[in-house]
Coordinates of N, CA and C in Angstrom, one line a residue:
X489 N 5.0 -1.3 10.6 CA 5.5 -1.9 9.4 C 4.4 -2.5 8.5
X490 N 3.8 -3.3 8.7 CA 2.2 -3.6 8.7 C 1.4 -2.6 7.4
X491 N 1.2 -1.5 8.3 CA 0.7 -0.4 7.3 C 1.4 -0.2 6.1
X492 N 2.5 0.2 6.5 CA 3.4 0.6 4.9 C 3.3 -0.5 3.8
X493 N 3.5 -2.4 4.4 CA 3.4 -3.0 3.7 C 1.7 -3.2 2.7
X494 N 0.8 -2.9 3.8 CA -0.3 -3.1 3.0 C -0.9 -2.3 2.3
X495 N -0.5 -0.6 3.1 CA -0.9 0.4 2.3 C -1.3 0.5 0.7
X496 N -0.2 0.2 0.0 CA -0.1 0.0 -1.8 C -0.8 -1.0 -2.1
X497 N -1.1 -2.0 -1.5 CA -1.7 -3.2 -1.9 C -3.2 -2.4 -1.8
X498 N -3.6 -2.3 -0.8 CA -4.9 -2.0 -0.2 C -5.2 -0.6 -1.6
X499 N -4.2 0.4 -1.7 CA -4.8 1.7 -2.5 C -5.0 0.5 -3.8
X500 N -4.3 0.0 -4.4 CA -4.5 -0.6 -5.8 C -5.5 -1.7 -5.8
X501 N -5.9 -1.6 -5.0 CA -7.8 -2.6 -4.7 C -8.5 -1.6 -5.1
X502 N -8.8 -0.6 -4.1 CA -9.3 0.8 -4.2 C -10.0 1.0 -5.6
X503 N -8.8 1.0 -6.2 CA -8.5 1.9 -7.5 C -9.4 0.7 -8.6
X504 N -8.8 -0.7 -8.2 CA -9.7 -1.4 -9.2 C -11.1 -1.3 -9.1
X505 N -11.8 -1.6 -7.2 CA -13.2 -1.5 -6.8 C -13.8 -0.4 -8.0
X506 N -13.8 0.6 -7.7 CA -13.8 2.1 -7.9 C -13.5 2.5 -9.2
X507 N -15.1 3.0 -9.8 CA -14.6 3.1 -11.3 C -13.9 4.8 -11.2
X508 N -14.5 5.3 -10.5 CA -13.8 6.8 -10.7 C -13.9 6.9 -9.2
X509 N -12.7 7.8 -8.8 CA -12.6 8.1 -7.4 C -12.3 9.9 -7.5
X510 N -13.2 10.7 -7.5 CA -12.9 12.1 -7.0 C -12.2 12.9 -5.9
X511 N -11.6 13.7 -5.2 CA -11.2 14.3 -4.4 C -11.2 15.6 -4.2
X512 N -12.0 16.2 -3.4 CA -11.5 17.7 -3.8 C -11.0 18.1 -2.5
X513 N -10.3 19.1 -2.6 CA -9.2 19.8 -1.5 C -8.0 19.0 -0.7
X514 N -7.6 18.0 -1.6 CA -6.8 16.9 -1.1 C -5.7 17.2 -0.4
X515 N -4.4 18.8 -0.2 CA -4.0 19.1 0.2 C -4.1 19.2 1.5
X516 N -5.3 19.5 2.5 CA -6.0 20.0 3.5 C -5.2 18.7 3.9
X517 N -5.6 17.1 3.1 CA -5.7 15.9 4.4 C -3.6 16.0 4.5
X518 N -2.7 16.4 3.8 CA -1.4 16.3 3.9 C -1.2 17.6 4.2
X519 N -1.6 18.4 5.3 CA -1.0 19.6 6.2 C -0.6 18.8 7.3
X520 N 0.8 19.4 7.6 CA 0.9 18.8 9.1 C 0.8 19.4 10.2
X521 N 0.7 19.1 10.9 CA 0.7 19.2 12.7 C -0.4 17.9 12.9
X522 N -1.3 18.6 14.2 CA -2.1 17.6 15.0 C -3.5 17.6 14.5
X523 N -4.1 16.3 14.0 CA -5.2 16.5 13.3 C -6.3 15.2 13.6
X524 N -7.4 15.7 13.7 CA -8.6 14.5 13.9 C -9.3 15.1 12.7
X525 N -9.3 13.8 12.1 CA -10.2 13.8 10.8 C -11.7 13.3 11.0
X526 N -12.5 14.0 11.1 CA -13.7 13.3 11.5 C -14.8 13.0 9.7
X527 N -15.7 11.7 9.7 CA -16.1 12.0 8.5 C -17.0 11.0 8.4
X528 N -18.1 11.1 7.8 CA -19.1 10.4 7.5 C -18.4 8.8 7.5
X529 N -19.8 7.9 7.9 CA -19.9 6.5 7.9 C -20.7 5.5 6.9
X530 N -20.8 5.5 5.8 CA -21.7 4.7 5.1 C -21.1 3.4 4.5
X531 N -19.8 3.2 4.2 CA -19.3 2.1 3.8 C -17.9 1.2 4.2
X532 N -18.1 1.4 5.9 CA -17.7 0.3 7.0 C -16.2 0.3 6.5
X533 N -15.6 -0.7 5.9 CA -13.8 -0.5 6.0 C -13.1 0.3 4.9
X534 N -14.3 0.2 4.1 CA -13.9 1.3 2.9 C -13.4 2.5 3.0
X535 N -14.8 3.4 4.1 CA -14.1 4.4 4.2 C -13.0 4.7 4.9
X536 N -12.3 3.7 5.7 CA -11.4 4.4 6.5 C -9.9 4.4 4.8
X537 N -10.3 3.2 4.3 CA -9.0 2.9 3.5 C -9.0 3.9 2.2
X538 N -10.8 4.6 1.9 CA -10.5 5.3 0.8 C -10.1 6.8 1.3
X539 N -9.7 7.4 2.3 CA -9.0 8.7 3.0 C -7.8 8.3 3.1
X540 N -7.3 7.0 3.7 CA -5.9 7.0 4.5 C -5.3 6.7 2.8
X541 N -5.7 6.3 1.7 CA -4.8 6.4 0.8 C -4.3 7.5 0.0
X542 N -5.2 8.4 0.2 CA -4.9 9.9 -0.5 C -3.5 10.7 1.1
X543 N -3.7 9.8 1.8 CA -3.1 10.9 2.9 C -1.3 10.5 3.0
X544 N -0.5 11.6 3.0 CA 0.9 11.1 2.7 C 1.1 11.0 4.3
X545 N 0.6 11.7 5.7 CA 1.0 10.4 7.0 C 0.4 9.9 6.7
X546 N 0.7 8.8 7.9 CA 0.2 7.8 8.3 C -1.0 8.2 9.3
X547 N -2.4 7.6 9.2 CA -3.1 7.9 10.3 C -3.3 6.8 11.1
X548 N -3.9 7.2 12.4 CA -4.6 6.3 13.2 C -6.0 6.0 12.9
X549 N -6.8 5.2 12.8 CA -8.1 5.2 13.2 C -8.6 4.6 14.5
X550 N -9.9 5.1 14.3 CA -10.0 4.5 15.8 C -11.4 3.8 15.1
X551 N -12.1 2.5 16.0 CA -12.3 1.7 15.4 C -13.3 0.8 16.8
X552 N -14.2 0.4 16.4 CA -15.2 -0.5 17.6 C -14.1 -1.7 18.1
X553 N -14.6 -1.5 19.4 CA -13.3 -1.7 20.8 C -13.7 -3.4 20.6
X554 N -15.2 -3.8 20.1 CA -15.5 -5.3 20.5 C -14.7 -6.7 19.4
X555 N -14.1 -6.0 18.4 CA -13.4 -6.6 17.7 C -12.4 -6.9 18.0
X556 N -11.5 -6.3 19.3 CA -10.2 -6.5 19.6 C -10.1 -7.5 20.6
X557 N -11.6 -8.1 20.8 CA -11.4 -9.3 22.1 C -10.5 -10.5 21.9
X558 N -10.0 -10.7 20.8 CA -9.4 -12.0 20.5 C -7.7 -11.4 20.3
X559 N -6.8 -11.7 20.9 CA -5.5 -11.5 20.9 C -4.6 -11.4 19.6
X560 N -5.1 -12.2 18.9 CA -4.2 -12.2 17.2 C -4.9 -11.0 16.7
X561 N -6.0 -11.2 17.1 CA -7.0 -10.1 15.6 C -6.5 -8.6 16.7
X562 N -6.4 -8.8 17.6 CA -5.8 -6.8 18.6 C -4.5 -6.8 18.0
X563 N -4.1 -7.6 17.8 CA -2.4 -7.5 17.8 C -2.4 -7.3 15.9
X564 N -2.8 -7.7 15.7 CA -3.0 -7.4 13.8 C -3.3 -5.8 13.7
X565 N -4.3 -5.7 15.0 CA -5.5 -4.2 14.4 C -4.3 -3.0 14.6
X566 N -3.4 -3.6 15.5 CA -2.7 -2.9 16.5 C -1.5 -2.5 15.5
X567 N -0.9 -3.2 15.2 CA 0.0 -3.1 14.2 C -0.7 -2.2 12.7
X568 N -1.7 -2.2 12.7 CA -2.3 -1.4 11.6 C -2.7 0.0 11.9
X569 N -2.5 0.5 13.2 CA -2.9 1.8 14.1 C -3.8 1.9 14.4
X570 N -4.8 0.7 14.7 CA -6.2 1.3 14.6 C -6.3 1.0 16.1
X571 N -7.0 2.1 16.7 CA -7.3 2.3 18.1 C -8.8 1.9 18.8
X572 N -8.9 0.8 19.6 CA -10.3 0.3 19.9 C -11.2 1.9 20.8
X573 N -12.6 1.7 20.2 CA -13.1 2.4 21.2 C -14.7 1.9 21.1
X574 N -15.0 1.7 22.4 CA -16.4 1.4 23.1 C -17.2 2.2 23.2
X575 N -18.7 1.0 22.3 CA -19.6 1.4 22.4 C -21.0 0.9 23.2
X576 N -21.8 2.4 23.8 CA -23.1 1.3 24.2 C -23.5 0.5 23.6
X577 N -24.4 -0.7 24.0 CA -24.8 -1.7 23.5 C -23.6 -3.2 22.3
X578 N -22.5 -2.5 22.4 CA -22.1 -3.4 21.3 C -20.9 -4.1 22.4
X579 N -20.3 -3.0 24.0 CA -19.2 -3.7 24.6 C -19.8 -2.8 25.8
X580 N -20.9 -3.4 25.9 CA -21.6 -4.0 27.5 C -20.7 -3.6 28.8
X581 N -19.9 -3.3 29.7 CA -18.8 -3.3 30.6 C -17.8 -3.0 30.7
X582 N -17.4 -2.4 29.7 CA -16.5 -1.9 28.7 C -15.9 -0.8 28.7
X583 N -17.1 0.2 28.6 CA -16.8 1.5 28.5 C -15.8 2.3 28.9
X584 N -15.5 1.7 30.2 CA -14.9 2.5 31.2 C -13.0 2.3 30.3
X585 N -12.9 1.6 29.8 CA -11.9 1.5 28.6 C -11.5 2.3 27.6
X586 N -12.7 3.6 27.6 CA -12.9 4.3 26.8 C -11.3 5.5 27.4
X587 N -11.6 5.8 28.4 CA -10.4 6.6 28.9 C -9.3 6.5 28.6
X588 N -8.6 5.5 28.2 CA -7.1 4.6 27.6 C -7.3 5.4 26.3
X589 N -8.5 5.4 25.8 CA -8.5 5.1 24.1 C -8.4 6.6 24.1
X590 N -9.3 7.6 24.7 CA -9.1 9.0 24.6 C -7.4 9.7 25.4
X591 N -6.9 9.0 26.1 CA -5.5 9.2 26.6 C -4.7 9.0 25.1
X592 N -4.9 7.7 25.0 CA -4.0 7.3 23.6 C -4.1 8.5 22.5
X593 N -5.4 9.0 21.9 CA -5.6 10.0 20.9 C -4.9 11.0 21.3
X594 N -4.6 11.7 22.6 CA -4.2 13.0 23.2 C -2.8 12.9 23.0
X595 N -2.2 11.6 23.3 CA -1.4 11.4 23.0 C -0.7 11.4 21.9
X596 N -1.1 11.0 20.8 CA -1.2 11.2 19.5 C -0.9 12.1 18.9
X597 N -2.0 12.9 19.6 CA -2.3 14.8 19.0 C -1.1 15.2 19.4
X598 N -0.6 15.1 20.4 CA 0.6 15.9 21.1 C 1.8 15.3 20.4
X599 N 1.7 14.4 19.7 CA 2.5 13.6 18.8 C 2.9 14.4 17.2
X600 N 1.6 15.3 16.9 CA 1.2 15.7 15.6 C 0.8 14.9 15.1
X601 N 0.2 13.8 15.3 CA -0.1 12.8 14.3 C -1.8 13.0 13.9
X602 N -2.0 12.6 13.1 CA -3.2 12.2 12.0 C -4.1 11.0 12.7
X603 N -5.3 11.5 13.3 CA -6.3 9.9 13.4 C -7.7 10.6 12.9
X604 N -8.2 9.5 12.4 CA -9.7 9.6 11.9 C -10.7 8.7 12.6
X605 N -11.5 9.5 12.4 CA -13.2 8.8 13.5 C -14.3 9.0 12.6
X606 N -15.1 8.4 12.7 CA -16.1 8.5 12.3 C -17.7 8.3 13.6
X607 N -17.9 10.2 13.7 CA -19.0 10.6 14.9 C -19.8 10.1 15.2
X608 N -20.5 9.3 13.7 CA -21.3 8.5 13.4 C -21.8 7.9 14.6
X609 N -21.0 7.2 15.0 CA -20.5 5.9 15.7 C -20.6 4.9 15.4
X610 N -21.5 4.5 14.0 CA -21.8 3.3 13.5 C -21.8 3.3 11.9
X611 N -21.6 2.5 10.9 CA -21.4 2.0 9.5 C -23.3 2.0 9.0
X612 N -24.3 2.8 8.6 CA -24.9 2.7 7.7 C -25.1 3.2 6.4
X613 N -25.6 2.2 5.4 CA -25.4 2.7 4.0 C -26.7 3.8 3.8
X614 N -26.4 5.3 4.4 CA -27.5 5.9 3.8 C -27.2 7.3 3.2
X615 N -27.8 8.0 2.2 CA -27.6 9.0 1.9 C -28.1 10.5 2.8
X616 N -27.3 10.5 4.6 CA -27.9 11.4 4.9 C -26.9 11.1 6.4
X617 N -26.5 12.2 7.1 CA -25.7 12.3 8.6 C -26.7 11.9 9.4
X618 N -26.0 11.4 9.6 CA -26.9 10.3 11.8 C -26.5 11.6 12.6
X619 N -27.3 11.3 13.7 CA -26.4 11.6 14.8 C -25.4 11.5 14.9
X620 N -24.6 12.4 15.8 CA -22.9 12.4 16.2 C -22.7 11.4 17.3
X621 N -22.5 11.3 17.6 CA -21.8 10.9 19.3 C -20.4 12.4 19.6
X622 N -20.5 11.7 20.8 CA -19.4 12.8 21.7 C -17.9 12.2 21.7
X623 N -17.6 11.4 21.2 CA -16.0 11.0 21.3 C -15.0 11.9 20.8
X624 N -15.4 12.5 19.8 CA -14.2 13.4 18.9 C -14.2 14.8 19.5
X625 N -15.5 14.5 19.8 CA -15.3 16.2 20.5 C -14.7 16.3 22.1
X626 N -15.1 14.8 22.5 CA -14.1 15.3 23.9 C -12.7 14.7 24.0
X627 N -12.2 14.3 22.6 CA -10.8 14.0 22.4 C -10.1 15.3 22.2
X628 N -10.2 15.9 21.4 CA -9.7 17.4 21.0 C -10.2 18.5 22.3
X629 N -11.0 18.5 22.4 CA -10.9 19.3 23.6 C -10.4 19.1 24.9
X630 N -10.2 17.6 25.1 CA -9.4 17.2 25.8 C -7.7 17.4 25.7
X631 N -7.9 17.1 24.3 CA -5.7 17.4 23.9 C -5.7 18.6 23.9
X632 N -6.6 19.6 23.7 CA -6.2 21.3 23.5 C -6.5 21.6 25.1
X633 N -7.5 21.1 25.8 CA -7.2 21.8 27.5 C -5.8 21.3 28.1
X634 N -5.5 20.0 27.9 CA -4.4 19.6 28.5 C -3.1 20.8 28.0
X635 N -3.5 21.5 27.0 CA -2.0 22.2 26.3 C -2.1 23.5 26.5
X636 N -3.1 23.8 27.4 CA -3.6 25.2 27.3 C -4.4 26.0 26.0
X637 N -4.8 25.3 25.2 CA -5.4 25.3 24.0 C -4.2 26.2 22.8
X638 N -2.9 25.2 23.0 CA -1.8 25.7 22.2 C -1.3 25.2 21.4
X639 N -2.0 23.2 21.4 CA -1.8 22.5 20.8 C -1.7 22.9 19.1
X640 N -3.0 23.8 18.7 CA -3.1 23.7 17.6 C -4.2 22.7 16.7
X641 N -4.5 22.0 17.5 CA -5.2 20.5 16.8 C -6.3 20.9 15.7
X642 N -6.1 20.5 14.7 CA -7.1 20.9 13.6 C -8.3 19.9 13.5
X643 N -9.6 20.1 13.3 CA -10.8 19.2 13.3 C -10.6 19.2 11.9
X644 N -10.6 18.3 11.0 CA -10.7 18.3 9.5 C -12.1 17.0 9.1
X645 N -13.2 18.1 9.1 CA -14.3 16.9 8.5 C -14.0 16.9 6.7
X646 N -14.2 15.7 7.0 CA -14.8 14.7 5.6 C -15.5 14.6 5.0
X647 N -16.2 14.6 4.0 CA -18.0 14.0 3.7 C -17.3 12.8 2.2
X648 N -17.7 11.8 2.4 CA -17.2 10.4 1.8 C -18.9 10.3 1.2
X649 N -19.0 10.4 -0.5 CA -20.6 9.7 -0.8 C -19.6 9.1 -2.4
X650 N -20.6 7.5 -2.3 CA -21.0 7.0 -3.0 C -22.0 7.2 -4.3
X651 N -21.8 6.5 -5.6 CA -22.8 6.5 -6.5 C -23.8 5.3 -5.9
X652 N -23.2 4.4 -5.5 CA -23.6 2.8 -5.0 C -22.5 2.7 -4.0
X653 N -22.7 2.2 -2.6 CA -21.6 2.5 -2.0 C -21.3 0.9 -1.9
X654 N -22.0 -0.4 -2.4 CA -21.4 -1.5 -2.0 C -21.0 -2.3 -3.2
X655 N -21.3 -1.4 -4.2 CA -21.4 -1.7 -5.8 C -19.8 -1.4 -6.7
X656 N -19.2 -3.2 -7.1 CA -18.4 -3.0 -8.1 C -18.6 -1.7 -9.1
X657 N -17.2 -1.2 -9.1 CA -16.7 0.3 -10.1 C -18.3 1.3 -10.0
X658 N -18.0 1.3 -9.3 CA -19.1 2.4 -8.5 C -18.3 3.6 -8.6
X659 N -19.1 4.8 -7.9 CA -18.2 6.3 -7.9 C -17.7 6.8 -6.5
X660 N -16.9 7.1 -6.5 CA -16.4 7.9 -4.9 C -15.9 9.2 -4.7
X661 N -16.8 10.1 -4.0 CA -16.7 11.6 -3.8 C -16.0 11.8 -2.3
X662 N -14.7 12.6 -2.5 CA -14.4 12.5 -0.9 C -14.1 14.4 -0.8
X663 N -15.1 14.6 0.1 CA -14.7 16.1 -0.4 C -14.3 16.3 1.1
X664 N -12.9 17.0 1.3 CA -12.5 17.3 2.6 C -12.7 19.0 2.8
X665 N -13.2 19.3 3.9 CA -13.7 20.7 4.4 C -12.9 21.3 4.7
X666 N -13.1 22.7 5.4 CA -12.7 23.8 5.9 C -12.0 22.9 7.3
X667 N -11.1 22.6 7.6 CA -10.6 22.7 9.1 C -10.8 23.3 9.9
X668 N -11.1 23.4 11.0 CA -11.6 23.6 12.2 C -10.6 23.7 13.3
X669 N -10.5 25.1 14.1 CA -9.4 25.2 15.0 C -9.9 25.2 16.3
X670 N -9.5 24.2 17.2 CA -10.3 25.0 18.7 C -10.2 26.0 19.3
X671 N -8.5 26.3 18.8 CA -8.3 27.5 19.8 C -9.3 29.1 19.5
X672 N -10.0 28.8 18.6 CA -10.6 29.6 18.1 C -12.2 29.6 18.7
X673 N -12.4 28.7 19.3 CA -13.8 28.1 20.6 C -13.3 28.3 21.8
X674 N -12.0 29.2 22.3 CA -11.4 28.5 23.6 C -12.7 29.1 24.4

């Protein structure tokens, strides 16, 4: 309930930040079935809120596991969909938490629902792909072995670039890709 209420508030910030906001292939992000949206990281809460507003579900994000240590702020994140997940160096002992978090996604998938990650693993402002990490890829291949690879789950990358990405009425390019099938890797 959370979401729906802030959703509108949150797009019409968006829209003020943001002197122009582009989109291309915006349909792709409202196909339904089971979908992990994976997509570049340069501008930390922004980008999750400038995707989830173009999208008619509702998504999940998933989101660094070490912010949920305080009970009010898990229980806020929680109500907002966002799904903790652990990283080296940032939640030290932790990791092993990570299993919950990839159960929960599979779950999800098998749900049909919509979550987004970012491979990244981490928020820097640069004009250029980091390394990946392995989380998204052994979430989906995890929901598609569990189903016999029948699920269906679509990989839908994102590329999110800025004119200025931390800069009042700045520009935003969200161009969403070709979807990606596993069953088509089985």
């Amino acid at each position: 309930m959370l979401y729906q209420i802030l959703k509108p508030v949150v797009t019409a910030a968006v829209h003020i930040f943001y002197k122009k906001i582009e989109i291309s292939n915006r349909e792709r992000l409202n196909e339904a079935g089971p979908t992990l949206i994976v997509s570049n990281h340069n501008n930390a809460f922004l980008d999750a809120v400038a995707v989830e507003m173009f999208a008619k579900p509702q998504i999940y994000s998933v989101a660094r596991g070490d912010v949920f240590n305080k009970p009010l702020v898990r229980s806020i994140l929680t109500a907002l969909r966002i799904i903790p997940i652990y990283r080296k160096g940032e939640a030290e002992g932790m990791m092993e938490k990570n299993e919950a978090t990839f159960e929960r996604c599979v779950e999800l998938l098998e749900q049909k629902e919509h979550i987004i990650m970012y491979p990244e693993g981490d928020c820097v402002t640069e004009k250029r792909l980091r390394k990946l990490k392995k989380g998204a890829a052994r979430i989906v291949l995890r929901a598609e072995a569990k189903n016999n690879f029948n699920l269906k789950v679509r990989v839908l990358p994102i590329g999110l670039n800025y004119s200025a990405a931390k800069n009042f009425r700045s520009n935003l390019f969200i161009n969403i890709g070709e979807p990606i099938y596993l069953k088509d890797y089985k």
